[in-house]
Amino acid sequence: IKGEKPKPAAFELGVPYKGQTLTGDALQTQLDKWVRLGVIELSAGAQISQVARSAPWLDLSDRYFVLLGAGAAMGPFQLLLNHGANVIAVDLDRPEIWERLITAARNSCGSITFPLKEGTAQEKCSTAPGAVGADGKKSYGADSLYSKAGCNLFTQTPEIKNWVTTVHPGKQLVVGGYAFLPGDLFPRVSLAMDAIIAELVKQRKARARDSGANSGAIPCALPAPFSDTAHPARPRHRPPSPSCARRPT
């Protein structure tokens, strides 16, 4: 499903913070503040700053990302869509999850590819819900489409592995595992994601992001969810400002 929002003339990195989206100089100023206060590491601030200053990097319309656990709250799903990426989404077969993901994709300039339950006609999912396709057949209604999407990383690991290795043939893939479950379920789902990622790296030469199985934490770099004035952990030495990081050539 392709998004209905037109691609902008230029993309800009925005970071949501306190009810607003920080961009440009405002983002650089806040990054400096976070680094000084120890809210984020110097390396995180410098890398975010570098990405924000590198306009060509921000257009992801020719990039393909496999997200295992696409609906995870700390995953990059919405950010990728905002920058026009093509997302191959894997998540549980729950209608409420797919209503959120598909709606977000339709309201973006990116695209979403997702697995359907066995027996579902793929061609009926390529048009807007309720529309009539080129074959004259009516597409699935929204509620029906949401209930037909998704899969289970625990019980369908081989099927998911086989499916993701065939989508968008010839395209370079970037794959990451973002599914999270509490307690002893987390290492189990991490093993499932690792098996799928290993196969994608082997068969498609995909670039992999660690699923976090070895670290016991979801892999991401985000500002801490507390106020930057509420007893932050200060660094022992004041680091240089990330805005002073060398710009890419």
C-alpha positions as YAML, in Angstrom:
chain: A
units: angstrom
residues:
- id: 1
  name: ILE
  ca: [0.00, 0.00, 0.00]
- id: 2
  name: LYS
  ca: [1.45, 3.35, -1.05]
- id: 3
  name: GLY
  ca: [0.92, 6.48, 1.00]
- id: 4
  name: GLU
  ca: [-1.38, 9.20, -0.31]
- id: 5
  name: LYS
  ca: [0.68, 12.14, 0.93]
- id: 6
  name: PRO
  ca: [2.86, 13.79, -1.73]
- id: 7
  name: LYS
  ca: [6.61, 13.62, -1.32]
- id: 8
  name: PRO
  ca: [7.99, 16.98, -0.14]
- id: 9
  name: ALA
  ca: [10.56, 18.91, -2.14]
- id: 10
  name: ALA
  ca: [13.01, 18.40, 0.74]
- id: 11
  name: PHE
  ca: [12.93, 16.35, 3.93]
- id: 12
  name: GLU
  ca: [13.83, 17.72, 7.35]
- id: 13
  name: LEU
  ca: [14.61, 15.73, 10.49]
- id: 14
  name: GLY
  ca: [12.17, 16.49, 13.30]
- id: 15
  name: VAL
  ca: [12.31, 15.28, 16.91]
- id: 16
  name: PRO
  ca: [9.05, 15.42, 18.92]
- id: 17
  name: TYR
  ca: [9.58, 17.06, 22.30]
- id: 18
  name: LYS
  ca: [7.16, 18.60, 24.79]
- id: 19
  name: GLY
  ca: [4.29, 18.95, 22.33]
- id: 20
  name: GLN
  ca: [6.33, 20.36, 19.47]
- id: 21
  name: THR
  ca: [8.64, 19.06, 16.76]
- id: 22
  name: LEU
  ca: [12.20, 20.35, 16.95]
- id: 23
  name: THR
  ca: [13.94, 21.01, 13.64]
- id: 24
  name: GLY
  ca: [16.87, 23.07, 12.35]
- id: 25
  name: ASP
  ca: [18.58, 25.37, 14.85]
- id: 26
  name: ALA
  ca: [16.02, 24.58, 17.57]
- id: 27
  name: LEU
  ca: [16.95, 20.90, 17.35]
- id: 28
  name: GLN
  ca: [20.68, 21.64, 17.41]
- id: 29
  name: THR
  ca: [20.25, 23.86, 20.48]
- id: 30
  name: GLN
  ca: [18.29, 21.18, 22.31]
- id: 31
  name: LEU
  ca: [20.84, 18.49, 21.40]
- id: 32
  name: ASP
  ca: [23.59, 20.65, 22.91]
- id: 33
  name: LYS
  ca: [21.53, 21.05, 26.08]
- id: 34
  name: TRP
  ca: [20.80, 17.31, 26.36]
- id: 35
  name: VAL
  ca: [24.48, 16.46, 25.97]
- id: 36
  name: ARG
  ca: [25.60, 19.03, 28.55]
- id: 37
  name: LEU
  ca: [23.04, 17.72, 31.05]
- id: 38
  name: GLY
  ca: [23.88, 14.08, 30.41]
- id: 39
  name: VAL
  ca: [20.40, 13.23, 29.10]
- id: 40
  name: ILE
  ca: [22.01, 11.64, 26.02]
- id: 41
  name: GLU
  ca: [25.55, 10.54, 25.28]
- id: 42
  name: LEU
  ca: [27.86, 12.77, 23.27]
- id: 43
  name: SER
  ca: [27.96, 10.19, 20.47]
- id: 44
  name: ALA
  ca: [24.15, 10.13, 20.24]
- id: 45
  name: GLY
  ca: [23.95, 13.92, 20.08]
- id: 46
  name: ALA
  ca: [26.68, 14.12, 17.44]
- id: 47
  name: GLN
  ca: [25.05, 11.47, 15.24]
- id: 48
  name: ILE
  ca: [21.58, 13.05, 15.42]
- id: 49
  name: SER
  ca: [23.17, 16.41, 14.61]
- id: 50
  name: GLN
  ca: [25.02, 14.95, 11.63]
- id: 51
  name: VAL
  ca: [21.87, 13.33, 10.23]
- id: 52
  name: ALA
  ca: [19.89, 16.55, 10.65]
- id: 53
  name: ARG
  ca: [22.55, 18.45, 8.69]
- id: 54
  name: SER
  ca: [22.77, 15.87, 5.89]
- id: 55
  name: ALA
  ca: [19.76, 16.55, 3.67]
- id: 56
  name: PRO
  ca: [20.50, 13.79, 1.08]
- id: 57
  name: TRP
  ca: [20.36, 11.16, 3.85]
- id: 58
  name: LEU
  ca: [16.81, 12.13, 4.81]
- id: 59
  name: ASP
  ca: [15.12, 11.01, 1.57]
- id: 60
  name: LEU
  ca: [14.44, 7.29, 2.08]
- id: 61
  name: SER
  ca: [12.07, 6.80, -0.84]
- id: 62
  name: ASP
  ca: [14.48, 4.36, -2.49]
- id: 63
  name: ARG
  ca: [15.22, 2.42, 0.70]
- id: 64
  name: TYR
  ca: [13.57, -0.78, 2.01]
- id: 65
  name: PHE
  ca: [13.31, -1.63, 5.71]
- id: 66
  name: VAL
  ca: [12.12, -4.89, 7.27]
- id: 67
  name: LEU
  ca: [10.70, -4.22, 10.74]
- id: 68
  name: LEU
  ca: [10.09, -7.29, 12.90]
- id: 69
  name: GLY
  ca: [7.66, -5.97, 15.49]
- id: 70
  name: ALA
  ca: [6.77, -2.96, 13.35]
- id: 71
  name: GLY
  ca: [4.21, -1.62, 15.81]
- id: 72
  name: ALA
  ca: [6.64, -1.42, 18.74]
- id: 73
  name: ALA
  ca: [6.36, 1.90, 20.56]
- id: 74
  name: MET
  ca: [10.13, 2.47, 20.42]
- id: 75
  name: GLY
  ca: [10.55, 1.30, 16.83]
- id: 76
  name: PRO
  ca: [11.25, 3.57, 13.82]
- id: 77
  name: PHE
  ca: [8.05, 2.83, 11.86]
- id: 78
  name: GLN
  ca: [6.55, 6.34, 11.84]
- id: 79
  name: LEU
  ca: [9.90, 8.07, 11.34]
- id: 80
  name: LEU
  ca: [10.67, 5.92, 8.30]
- id: 81
  name: LEU
  ca: [7.27, 6.63, 6.76]
- id: 82
  name: ASN
  ca: [7.74, 10.36, 7.38]
- id: 83
  name: HIS
  ca: [10.85, 10.17, 5.22]
- id: 84
  name: GLY
  ca: [9.23, 8.22, 2.39]
- id: 85
  name: ALA
  ca: [10.68, 4.79, 3.19]
- id: 86
  name: ASN
  ca: [9.31, 1.50, 1.96]
- id: 87
  name: VAL
  ca: [8.53, -0.53, 5.08]
- id: 88
  name: ILE
  ca: [8.07, -4.31, 5.14]
- id: 89
  name: ALA
  ca: [6.10, -4.66, 8.36]
- id: 90
  name: VAL
  ca: [5.79, -7.80, 10.48]
- id: 91
  name: ASP
  ca: [3.58, -7.79, 13.56]
- id: 92
  name: LEU
  ca: [0.88, -9.79, 15.32]
- id: 93
  name: ASP
  ca: [-2.39, -10.57, 13.54]
- id: 94
  name: ARG
  ca: [-4.47, -8.19, 15.61]
- id: 95
  name: PRO
  ca: [-6.84, -5.80, 13.77]
- id: 96
  name: GLU
  ca: [-6.10, -2.86, 16.06]
- id: 97
  name: ILE
  ca: [-2.38, -3.09, 15.28]
- id: 98
  name: TRP
  ca: [-2.92, -3.13, 11.52]
- id: 99
  name: GLU
  ca: [-5.51, -0.38, 11.59]
- id: 100
  name: ARG
  ca: [-2.86, 1.85, 13.17]
- id: 101
  name: LEU
  ca: [-0.02, 0.78, 10.86]
- id: 102
  name: ILE
  ca: [-1.97, 0.84, 7.61]
- id: 103
  name: THR
  ca: [-3.63, 4.16, 8.45]
- id: 104
  name: ALA
  ca: [-0.23, 5.68, 9.22]
- id: 105
  name: ALA
  ca: [1.13, 4.39, 5.92]
- id: 106
  name: ARG
  ca: [-1.80, 5.77, 3.92]
- id: 107
  name: ASN
  ca: [-1.29, 9.18, 5.54]
- id: 108
  name: SER
  ca: [2.40, 9.28, 4.62]
- id: 109
  name: CYS
  ca: [4.60, 9.56, 1.53]
- id: 110
  name: GLY
  ca: [6.06, 6.10, 2.18]
- id: 111
  name: SER
  ca: [4.71, 2.61, 1.59]
- id: 112
  name: ILE
  ca: [3.95, -0.51, 3.58]
- id: 113
  name: THR
  ca: [4.21, -4.17, 2.59]
- id: 114
  name: PHE
  ca: [2.79, -6.71, 5.02]
- id: 115
  name: PRO
  ca: [1.89, -10.42, 5.22]
- id: 116
  name: LEU
  ca: [-1.67, -11.63, 4.73]
- id: 117
  name: LYS
  ca: [-3.33, -14.71, 6.13]
- id: 118
  name: GLU
  ca: [-3.48, -17.76, 3.90]
- id: 119
  name: GLY
  ca: [-6.27, -17.61, 1.35]
- id: 120
  name: THR
  ca: [-6.38, -13.80, 1.19]
- id: 121
  name: ALA
  ca: [-6.37, -12.35, -2.34]
- id: 122
  name: GLN
  ca: [-3.42, -9.96, -2.49]
- id: 123
  name: GLU
  ca: [-4.77, -8.01, -5.45]
- id: 124
  name: LYS
  ca: [-7.76, -6.89, -3.39]
- id: 125
  name: CYS
  ca: [-5.46, -5.06, -0.99]
- id: 126
  name: SER
  ca: [-3.75, -2.80, -3.51]
- id: 127
  name: THR
  ca: [-6.51, -0.19, -3.74]
- id: 128
  name: ALA
  ca: [-8.26, 1.96, -1.18]
- id: 129
  name: PRO
  ca: [-10.74, -0.01, 0.97]
- id: 130
  name: GLY
  ca: [-14.07, -0.40, -0.82]
- id: 131
  name: ALA
  ca: [-12.69, 0.71, -4.20]
- id: 132
  name: VAL
  ca: [-12.90, -1.30, -7.39]
- id: 133
  name: GLY
  ca: [-9.63, -2.51, -8.89]
- id: 134
  name: ALA
  ca: [-8.62, -2.95, -12.52]
- id: 135
  name: ASP
  ca: [-10.07, -6.47, -12.48]
- id: 136
  name: GLY
  ca: [-13.50, -5.08, -11.58]
- id: 137
  name: LYS
  ca: [-13.47, -6.71, -8.16]
- id: 138
  name: LYS
  ca: [-14.18, -4.78, -5.00]
- id: 139
  name: SER
  ca: [-11.27, -4.51, -2.58]
- id: 140
  name: TYR
  ca: [-11.46, -5.53, 1.06]
- id: 141
  name: GLY
  ca: [-13.19, -3.11, 3.38]
- id: 142
  name: ALA
  ca: [-10.98, -1.52, 6.01]
- id: 143
  name: ASP
  ca: [-12.12, -3.73, 8.89]
- id: 144
  name: SER
  ca: [-11.76, -6.86, 6.77]
- id: 145
  name: LEU
  ca: [-8.27, -5.90, 5.61]
- id: 146
  name: TYR
  ca: [-7.08, -5.24, 9.16]
- id: 147
  name: SER
  ca: [-8.29, -8.68, 10.27]
- id: 148
  name: LYS
  ca: [-6.51, -10.41, 7.37]
- id: 149
  name: ALA
  ca: [-3.08, -8.91, 8.03]
- id: 150
  name: GLY
  ca: [-0.29, -10.03, 10.30]
- id: 151
  name: CYS
  ca: [1.46, -13.13, 11.63]
- id: 152
  name: ASN
  ca: [3.04, -14.57, 14.78]
- id: 153
  name: LEU
  ca: [6.81, -14.53, 15.30]
- id: 154
  name: PHE
  ca: [6.53, -17.43, 17.78]
- id: 155
  name: THR
  ca: [4.41, -19.89, 15.84]
- id: 156
  name: GLN
  ca: [5.16, -18.86, 12.23]
- id: 157
  name: THR
  ca: [8.89, -18.21, 12.30]
- id: 158
  name: PRO
  ca: [9.69, -20.41, 9.25]
- id: 159
  name: GLU
  ca: [6.82, -18.97, 7.22]
- id: 160
  name: ILE
  ca: [7.84, -15.40, 8.04]
- id: 161
  name: LYS
  ca: [11.45, -16.20, 7.16]
- id: 162
  name: ASN
  ca: [10.40, -17.61, 3.78]
- id: 163
  name: TRP
  ca: [8.14, -14.64, 3.06]
- id: 164
  name: VAL
  ca: [10.56, -11.81, 3.90]
- id: 165
  name: THR
  ca: [13.32, -13.37, 1.79]
- id: 166
  name: THR
  ca: [11.09, -13.04, -1.31]
- id: 167
  name: VAL
  ca: [9.58, -9.55, -0.93]
- id: 168
  name: HIS
  ca: [10.84, -6.77, -3.19]
- id: 169
  name: PRO
  ca: [13.38, -8.95, -5.02]
- id: 170
  name: GLY
  ca: [16.57, -7.20, -6.08]
- id: 171
  name: LYS
  ca: [16.25, -4.43, -3.47]
- id: 172
  name: GLN
  ca: [18.82, -3.90, -0.72]
- id: 173
  name: LEU
  ca: [17.11, -4.51, 2.62]
- id: 174
  name: VAL
  ca: [17.80, -3.16, 6.07]
- id: 175
  name: VAL
  ca: [16.32, -5.38, 8.78]
- id: 176
  name: GLY
  ca: [15.76, -4.76, 12.48]
- id: 177
  name: GLY
  ca: [14.06, -6.60, 15.34]
- id: 178
  name: TYR
  ca: [11.89, -4.43, 17.60]
- id: 179
  name: ALA
  ca: [9.36, -6.83, 19.12]
- id: 180
  name: PHE
  ca: [9.33, -6.79, 22.91]
- id: 181
  name: LEU
  ca: [7.65, -9.03, 25.47]
- id: 182
  name: PRO
  ca: [8.09, -9.08, 29.26]
- id: 183
  name: GLY
  ca: [10.01, -11.67, 31.22]
- id: 184
  name: ASP
  ca: [11.25, -14.89, 29.65]
- id: 185
  name: LEU
  ca: [9.21, -14.25, 26.51]
- id: 186
  name: PHE
  ca: [11.66, -11.58, 25.38]
- id: 187
  name: PRO
  ca: [14.66, -13.86, 24.75]
- id: 188
  name: ARG
  ca: [12.34, -16.29, 22.99]
- id: 189
  name: VAL
  ca: [10.99, -13.69, 20.57]
- id: 190
  name: SER
  ca: [14.52, -12.35, 20.13]
- id: 191
  name: LEU
  ca: [15.70, -15.79, 19.04]
- id: 192
  name: ALA
  ca: [12.89, -15.93, 16.49]
- id: 193
  name: MET
  ca: [13.85, -12.51, 15.14]
- id: 194
  name: ASP
  ca: [17.53, -13.44, 15.05]
- id: 195
  name: ALA
  ca: [16.76, -16.56, 12.99]
- id: 196
  name: ILE
  ca: [14.83, -14.47, 10.45]
- id: 197
  name: ILE
  ca: [17.50, -11.77, 10.35]
- id: 198
  name: ALA
  ca: [20.27, -14.35, 9.84]
- id: 199
  name: GLU
  ca: [18.43, -15.80, 6.85]
- id: 200
  name: LEU
  ca: [17.91, -12.34, 5.32]
- id: 201
  name: VAL
  ca: [21.59, -11.54, 5.74]
- id: 202
  name: LYS
  ca: [22.52, -14.86, 4.14]
- id: 203
  name: GLN
  ca: [20.07, -14.85, 1.22]
- id: 204
  name: ARG
  ca: [19.55, -11.13, 0.53]
- id: 205
  name: LYS
  ca: [22.78, -9.68, 1.95]
- id: 206
  name: ALA
  ca: [20.56, -7.53, 4.14]
- id: 207
  name: ARG
  ca: [22.06, -5.00, 6.53]
- id: 208
  name: ALA
  ca: [21.02, -6.06, 10.02]
- id: 209
  name: ARG
  ca: [20.22, -4.20, 13.20]
- id: 210
  name: ASP
  ca: [20.73, -6.17, 16.45]
- id: 211
  name: SER
  ca: [17.41, -7.33, 17.91]
- id: 212
  name: GLY
  ca: [18.76, -6.77, 21.40]
- id: 213
  name: ALA
  ca: [18.75, -10.45, 22.42]
- id: 214
  name: ASN
  ca: [22.23, -10.18, 23.90]
- id: 215
  name: SER
  ca: [21.75, -6.87, 25.62]
- id: 216
  name: GLY
  ca: [18.32, -7.46, 27.13]
- id: 217
  name: ALA
  ca: [17.11, -4.07, 25.92]
- id: 218
  name: ILE
  ca: [15.46, -2.62, 22.88]
- id: 219
  name: PRO
  ca: [18.13, -1.13, 20.60]
- id: 220
  name: CYS
  ca: [17.50, 2.57, 20.09]
- id: 221
  name: ALA
  ca: [18.88, 5.95, 21.05]
- id: 222
  name: LEU
  ca: [16.22, 8.29, 22.39]
- id: 223
  name: PRO
  ca: [16.24, 11.17, 24.86]
- id: 224
  name: ALA
  ca: [15.42, 9.96, 28.36]
- id: 225
  name: PRO
  ca: [11.67, 10.25, 29.11]
- id: 226
  name: PHE
  ca: [12.17, 12.59, 32.05]
- id: 227
  name: SER
  ca: [12.42, 16.35, 32.19]
- id: 228
  name: ASP
  ca: [15.86, 17.65, 31.35]
- id: 229
  name: THR
  ca: [15.77, 19.63, 34.60]
- id: 230
  name: ALA
  ca: [14.82, 16.69, 36.84]
- id: 231
  name: HIS
  ca: [18.11, 15.50, 38.35]
- id: 232
  name: PRO
  ca: [19.86, 14.41, 35.16]
- id: 233
  name: ALA
  ca: [22.93, 12.20, 35.30]
- id: 234
  name: ARG
  ca: [25.70, 14.68, 34.59]
- id: 235
  name: PRO
  ca: [28.91, 13.63, 32.82]
- id: 236
  name: ARG
  ca: [32.14, 13.79, 34.82]
- id: 237
  name: HIS
  ca: [33.63, 16.13, 32.22]
- id: 238
  name: ARG
  ca: [31.73, 18.53, 30.06]
- id: 239
  name: PRO
  ca: [31.87, 17.19, 26.49]
- id: 240
  name: PRO
  ca: [32.11, 19.33, 23.37]
- id: 241
  name: SER
  ca: [28.91, 20.40, 21.70]
- id: 242
  name: PRO
  ca: [27.48, 17.99, 19.09]
- id: 243
  name: SER
  ca: [26.76, 20.91, 16.80]
- id: 244
  name: CYS
  ca: [30.51, 21.29, 16.45]
- id: 245
  name: ALA
  ca: [30.79, 17.82, 14.94]
- id: 246
  name: ARG
  ca: [32.42, 17.79, 11.55]
- id: 247
  name: ARG
  ca: [29.91, 17.90, 8.73]
- id: 248
  name: PRO
  ca: [30.02, 15.06, 6.19]
- id: 249
  name: THR
  ca: [31.64, 15.77, 2.87]
...
